[in-house]
Short mmCIF file of C-alpha atoms in Angstrom, two decimals:
data_model
loop_
_atom_site.label_atom_id
_atom_site.label_comp_id
_atom_site.label_asym_id
_atom_site.label_seq_id
_atom_site.Cartn_x
_atom_site.Cartn_y
_atom_site.Cartn_z
CA MET A 1 128.01 -7.74 169.71
CA LYS A 2 124.54 -7.94 168.14
CA GLN A 3 123.65 -4.54 169.55
CA LEU A 4 126.85 -3.05 168.13
CA LEU A 5 126.07 -4.53 164.69
CA ILE A 6 122.57 -3.05 164.76
CA ILE A 7 123.95 0.37 165.67
CA VAL A 8 126.47 0.22 162.80
CA LEU A 9 123.77 -0.79 160.31
CA CYS A 10 121.49 2.03 161.47
CA LEU A 11 124.30 4.53 160.98
CA CYS A 12 125.18 3.21 157.51
CA ILE A 13 121.70 2.96 156.05
CA PRO A 14 121.08 6.73 155.81
CA PHE A 15 124.43 7.21 154.06
CA CYS A 16 123.60 4.43 151.60
CA ILE A 17 120.20 5.96 150.88
CA CYS A 18 121.72 9.40 150.35
CA GLY A 19 124.37 7.92 148.08
CA CYS A 20 121.77 6.15 145.98
CA GLN A 21 119.71 9.32 145.70
CA ALA A 22 122.78 11.27 144.60
CA GLU A 23 123.58 8.66 141.98
CA SER A 24 120.02 8.72 140.62
CA GLN A 25 120.01 12.52 140.20
CA ALA A 26 120.12 13.37 136.51
CA GLN A 27 123.18 15.30 135.38
CA ILE A 28 121.14 17.13 132.73
CA VAL A 29 117.60 18.48 133.09
CA ALA A 30 115.73 19.69 130.00
CA THR A 31 112.54 21.70 130.37
CA THR A 32 110.12 20.71 127.59
CA LEU A 33 109.68 17.88 125.09
CA PRO A 34 111.72 19.30 122.15
CA VAL A 35 114.82 20.19 124.17
CA TYR A 36 114.52 16.98 126.17
CA GLU A 37 114.17 14.75 123.11
CA PHE A 38 117.00 16.49 121.27
CA THR A 39 119.29 16.40 124.31
CA GLN A 40 118.49 12.75 124.97
CA SER A 41 119.33 11.84 121.37
CA LEU A 42 122.55 13.85 121.50
CA CYS A 43 123.69 12.08 124.67
CA GLU A 44 123.12 8.53 123.47
CA GLY A 45 126.24 6.45 124.13
CA THR A 46 127.82 9.01 126.47
CA GLY A 47 126.53 7.66 129.78
CA LEU A 48 125.14 11.10 130.66
CA SER A 49 121.72 11.01 132.34
CA ILE A 50 118.91 13.31 131.21
CA GLU A 51 115.59 14.05 132.85
CA ARG A 52 112.61 16.03 131.60
CA LEU A 53 111.38 18.80 133.89
CA ILE A 54 107.84 19.27 132.53
CA THR A 55 105.84 16.16 131.73
CA GLN A 56 102.40 17.71 132.15
CA GLU A 57 100.18 18.09 129.06
CA VAL A 58 100.65 21.81 128.38
CA SER A 59 100.85 24.07 125.33
CA CYS A 60 101.83 27.29 127.11
CA LEU A 61 103.76 27.92 130.31
CA HIS A 62 102.78 31.48 131.21
CA ASP A 63 100.83 30.28 134.28
CA PHE A 64 103.12 27.36 135.09
CA SER A 65 104.51 26.95 138.61
CA LEU A 66 107.27 24.57 139.63
CA GLN A 67 106.40 21.76 142.01
CA THR A 68 108.70 20.70 144.85
CA HIS A 69 110.12 17.68 143.01
CA GLN A 70 110.86 19.86 139.97
CA MET A 71 112.75 22.34 142.12
CA ARG A 72 114.84 19.46 143.46
CA MET A 73 115.60 18.32 139.92
CA LEU A 74 116.90 21.76 139.02
CA GLU A 75 118.90 22.12 142.22
CA GLY A 76 120.76 18.86 141.58
CA ALA A 77 121.43 19.29 137.85
CA SER A 78 124.84 20.08 136.40
CA VAL A 79 123.23 21.32 133.17
CA VAL A 80 119.77 22.78 132.52
CA VAL A 81 118.67 22.96 128.88
CA ILE A 82 115.87 25.46 128.24
CA SER A 83 113.85 26.30 125.14
CA GLY A 84 114.36 30.01 125.82
CA GLY A 85 112.62 32.82 124.01
CA GLY A 86 110.81 33.74 127.22
CA LEU A 87 108.99 30.40 127.39
CA GLU A 88 110.35 29.46 130.81
CA SER A 89 109.37 32.65 132.63
CA PHE A 90 108.67 30.47 135.68
CA LEU A 91 112.47 30.28 136.13
CA ASP A 92 112.81 34.06 136.51
CA GLY A 93 114.38 34.88 139.84
CA ILE A 94 115.57 31.31 140.43
CA GLN A 95 119.34 30.88 140.82
CA LEU A 96 120.21 27.69 138.97
CA PRO A 97 123.37 25.99 140.28
CA GLY A 98 124.32 24.34 136.97
CA THR A 99 125.21 25.48 133.47
CA VAL A 100 122.23 26.80 131.48
CA ILE A 101 122.03 26.06 127.75
CA ASP A 102 119.50 28.33 126.00
CA ALA A 103 118.48 26.49 122.83
CA SER A 104 117.05 29.70 121.31
CA SER A 105 120.29 31.70 121.52
CA GLN A 106 121.07 31.33 117.79
CA THR A 107 117.51 31.82 116.55
CA VAL A 108 115.79 35.02 115.39
CA LEU A 109 112.37 34.94 117.04
CA HIS A 110 109.10 36.34 115.74
CA CYS A 111 107.77 39.38 117.56
CA THR A 112 104.33 39.09 119.10
CA GLU A 113 101.88 41.45 120.75
CA HIS A 114 99.81 38.78 122.48
CA THR A 115 99.02 39.04 126.18
CA HIS A 116 98.00 36.19 128.48
CA GLU A 117 96.39 37.09 131.81
CA GLY A 118 98.62 40.13 132.22
CA HIS A 119 101.79 38.45 130.89
CA ASP A 120 103.16 40.19 127.83
CA HIS A 121 105.17 38.03 125.43
CA GLU A 122 107.65 40.05 123.42
CA HIS A 123 108.51 37.06 121.22
CA ASP A 124 106.75 33.93 120.05
CA PRO A 125 108.74 31.13 121.74
CA HIS A 126 107.33 28.19 119.73
CA TYR A 127 110.15 28.26 117.19
CA TRP A 128 110.82 24.48 117.21
CA LEU A 129 107.76 24.04 114.94
CA SER A 130 110.06 25.07 112.08
CA PRO A 131 112.49 22.27 111.12
CA ASP A 132 115.11 24.92 110.29
CA HIS A 133 114.89 26.41 113.76
CA ALA A 134 114.87 22.93 115.26
CA LYS A 135 118.18 22.26 113.53
CA ARG A 136 119.62 25.42 115.06
CA MET A 137 118.40 24.18 118.43
CA VAL A 138 120.29 20.93 117.95
CA LEU A 139 123.50 22.72 117.00
CA THR A 140 123.19 25.10 119.96
CA ILE A 141 122.60 22.30 122.44
CA THR A 142 125.46 20.29 120.92
CA GLN A 143 127.87 23.20 121.37
CA GLY A 144 126.77 23.70 124.97
CA LEU A 145 127.17 20.03 125.84
CA ILE A 146 130.62 19.81 124.24
CA ALA A 147 131.72 22.86 126.25
CA LYS A 148 130.54 21.17 129.44
CA TYR A 149 131.59 17.61 128.58
CA PRO A 150 134.54 17.84 126.15
CA GLU A 151 135.40 14.19 126.80
CA HIS A 152 132.24 13.23 124.85
CA LYS A 153 132.88 15.55 121.89
CA GLY A 154 133.13 12.80 119.27
CA GLN A 155 129.95 11.01 120.34
CA LEU A 156 128.00 14.26 120.67
CA GLU A 157 129.01 15.37 117.19
CA ALA A 158 128.11 12.00 115.67
CA ASN A 159 124.73 12.03 117.38
CA SER A 160 124.18 15.61 116.25
CA LEU A 161 124.70 14.65 112.60
CA ALA A 162 122.22 11.77 112.93
CA LEU A 163 119.62 14.04 114.53
CA LEU A 164 120.06 16.70 111.85
CA GLU A 165 119.44 14.03 109.21
CA LYS A 166 116.13 13.14 110.91
CA LEU A 167 115.14 16.80 110.83
CA ASP A 168 116.14 17.05 107.16
CA ALA A 169 113.88 14.07 106.44
CA LEU A 170 111.02 15.73 108.33
CA ASP A 171 111.57 18.94 106.39
CA ALA A 172 111.60 17.15 103.03
CA TYR A 173 108.47 15.18 103.89
CA GLY A 174 106.56 18.30 104.92
CA LYS A 175 107.50 20.27 101.83
CA GLU A 176 106.53 17.39 99.55
CA VAL A 177 103.19 16.68 101.25
CA LEU A 178 102.18 20.33 101.53
CA ARG A 179 103.50 21.46 98.16
CA ASP A 180 100.25 21.42 96.14
CA LEU A 181 97.56 22.27 98.68
CA SER A 182 94.31 23.63 97.27
CA CYS A 183 94.23 26.16 100.14
CA ARG A 184 97.19 27.57 102.07
CA LYS A 185 95.28 29.76 104.55
CA LEU A 186 94.78 28.91 108.21
CA ILE A 187 92.75 30.10 111.17
CA THR A 188 94.24 28.71 114.38
CA PHE A 189 93.04 28.71 117.96
CA HIS A 190 96.53 28.99 119.34
CA ASP A 191 98.96 31.78 118.52
CA GLY A 192 102.07 29.58 118.33
CA PHE A 193 101.96 28.17 114.79
CA SER A 194 103.61 31.09 112.99
CA TYR A 195 106.96 29.30 112.59
CA PHE A 196 105.31 26.20 111.18
CA ALA A 197 103.27 28.29 108.75
CA GLU A 198 106.24 30.37 107.63
CA HIS A 199 108.45 27.34 107.05
CA PHE A 200 105.88 25.50 104.93
CA ASP A 201 104.66 28.59 103.04
CA LEU A 202 101.26 28.77 104.73
CA GLN A 203 99.35 31.94 105.65
CA ILE A 204 97.74 32.40 109.06
CA LEU A 205 94.73 34.67 108.51
CA HIS A 206 93.91 34.87 112.20
CA SER A 207 95.04 33.24 115.44
CA MET A 208 93.25 33.30 118.74
CA GLU A 209 94.07 31.64 122.03
CA GLU A 210 91.10 30.89 124.22
CA GLU A 211 91.56 30.41 127.95
CA ALA A 212 89.25 30.12 130.91
CA GLY A 213 87.88 33.61 131.52
CA SER A 214 89.02 34.94 128.12
CA GLU A 215 86.76 33.19 125.63
CA ALA A 216 86.02 34.69 122.22
CA SER A 217 83.52 37.55 122.27
CA ALA A 218 80.40 37.61 120.11
CA LYS A 219 82.05 40.26 117.92
CA GLU A 220 85.15 38.08 117.38
CA LEU A 221 82.98 35.07 116.53
CA ILE A 222 81.00 37.04 113.95
CA GLU A 223 84.24 38.31 112.37
CA LEU A 224 85.70 34.81 112.21
CA ILE A 225 82.52 33.33 110.77
CA GLY A 226 82.67 35.99 108.06
CA LEU A 227 86.34 35.29 107.40
CA VAL A 228 85.79 31.55 107.07
CA THR A 229 82.85 32.15 104.72
CA ASP A 230 84.57 34.77 102.58
CA GLN A 231 87.77 32.73 102.22
CA GLN A 232 85.85 29.45 101.80
CA LEU A 233 88.16 27.74 104.26
CA PRO A 234 87.72 23.97 104.36
CA GLY A 235 89.08 23.68 107.90
CA ILE A 236 90.02 25.56 111.07
CA PHE A 237 92.63 24.42 113.56
CA ILE A 238 92.56 23.99 117.32
CA GLU A 239 95.46 22.94 119.57
CA LYS A 240 95.16 19.60 121.31
CA SER A 241 95.51 21.05 124.82
CA GLY A 242 93.39 24.12 124.10
CA SER A 243 89.71 25.06 124.08
CA ASP A 244 87.48 24.21 121.11
CA SER A 245 84.38 26.18 122.16
CA ALA A 246 84.76 29.00 119.59
CA ALA A 247 85.79 26.57 116.86
CA ARG A 248 82.64 24.49 117.43
CA ILE A 249 80.44 27.58 117.10
CA ILE A 250 82.18 28.62 113.87
CA SER A 251 81.98 25.10 112.49
CA ALA A 252 78.27 24.90 113.25
CA GLU A 253 77.64 28.20 111.45
CA THR A 254 79.83 27.58 108.40
CA GLY A 255 80.08 23.82 108.03
CA THR A 256 83.88 23.97 108.01
CA GLY A 257 85.78 21.12 109.62
CA ILE A 258 87.72 21.28 112.89
CA PHE A 259 91.23 19.82 112.92
CA THR A 260 93.68 19.42 115.78
CA LEU A 261 97.33 20.49 115.67
CA ASP A 262 100.03 19.72 118.22
CA MET A 263 102.43 22.30 119.70
CA ALA A 264 105.00 19.48 120.09
CA MET A 265 105.81 20.77 123.56
CA ALA A 266 104.32 17.91 125.56
CA GLY A 267 103.54 14.27 124.84
CA ASN A 268 106.05 11.58 123.95
CA SER A 269 107.63 12.53 120.61
CA TYR A 270 108.50 15.78 118.87
CA PHE A 271 108.78 13.99 115.54
CA GLU A 272 105.45 12.23 115.97
CA ALA A 273 103.79 15.58 116.69
CA MET A 274 105.38 17.25 113.67
CA TYR A 275 104.43 14.49 111.23
CA HIS A 276 100.91 14.63 112.68
CA ASN A 277 100.74 18.38 112.00
CA ILE A 278 101.90 17.98 108.42
CA ASP A 279 99.43 15.19 107.71
CA THR A 280 96.60 17.08 109.43
CA VAL A 281 97.12 20.24 107.37
CA LYS A 282 97.18 18.09 104.23
CA GLU A 283 93.93 16.39 105.26
CA ALA A 284 92.25 19.69 106.07
CA LEU A 285 93.39 21.83 103.18
CA GLY A 286 93.90 19.20 100.50
#
């Protein structure tokens, strides 16, 4: 009898483990911080589970490769929410089993001519740095979730309104803080801040993205030093996950300050990153 009981337990345990794993699999997988945070807020009170695909500290994904556990997340998801705009090129050629919600589908993207290690980007995908575009993201994700989960329509719509109010507050704060800057011109060491600059009426004089093996040339450094001097810029801006080598050389030659902006694509909070960017530009440009 004891032997029979042991055999039964051995047979049941694998099924229990598989059942628990199935239950723990998130129904919704969102790729980066903005779409994850927005989707998570939208699904509050619905019982839907959301997981974030990319938790690494990154600012660009052109060289990103999926790990085994990330592939498993995608394979088990009923819905995959992506930023779109060409950002998730690592998904090209992968057949996703669930519904895909492209948060950029209702946004007009900026064209770009930048190339990264042989990867041409037709559009700048960092559109969430504009509160207006972020609101369109929320509405697009809301529509996609309602289509997939109509039983949660009321809760999703209520959460969407609350999230849009938070974005309105962010927008109002930024416009108030940055309204009377003494300088509205920026040099950035990441090419993804065009939406932020456009929204808050700032002018990007030059943007450069340094990577290993593609650092600024002596000619570029001389041109940037001249630009900073001629425009009397009080600050230049690096990205928190990017290189600061060129910025340090320019700062040493001109005395201008170096300030750090956040692409709001990694980390813990989109809103925290955006308020940081607004306050940083205010500190740098007065």
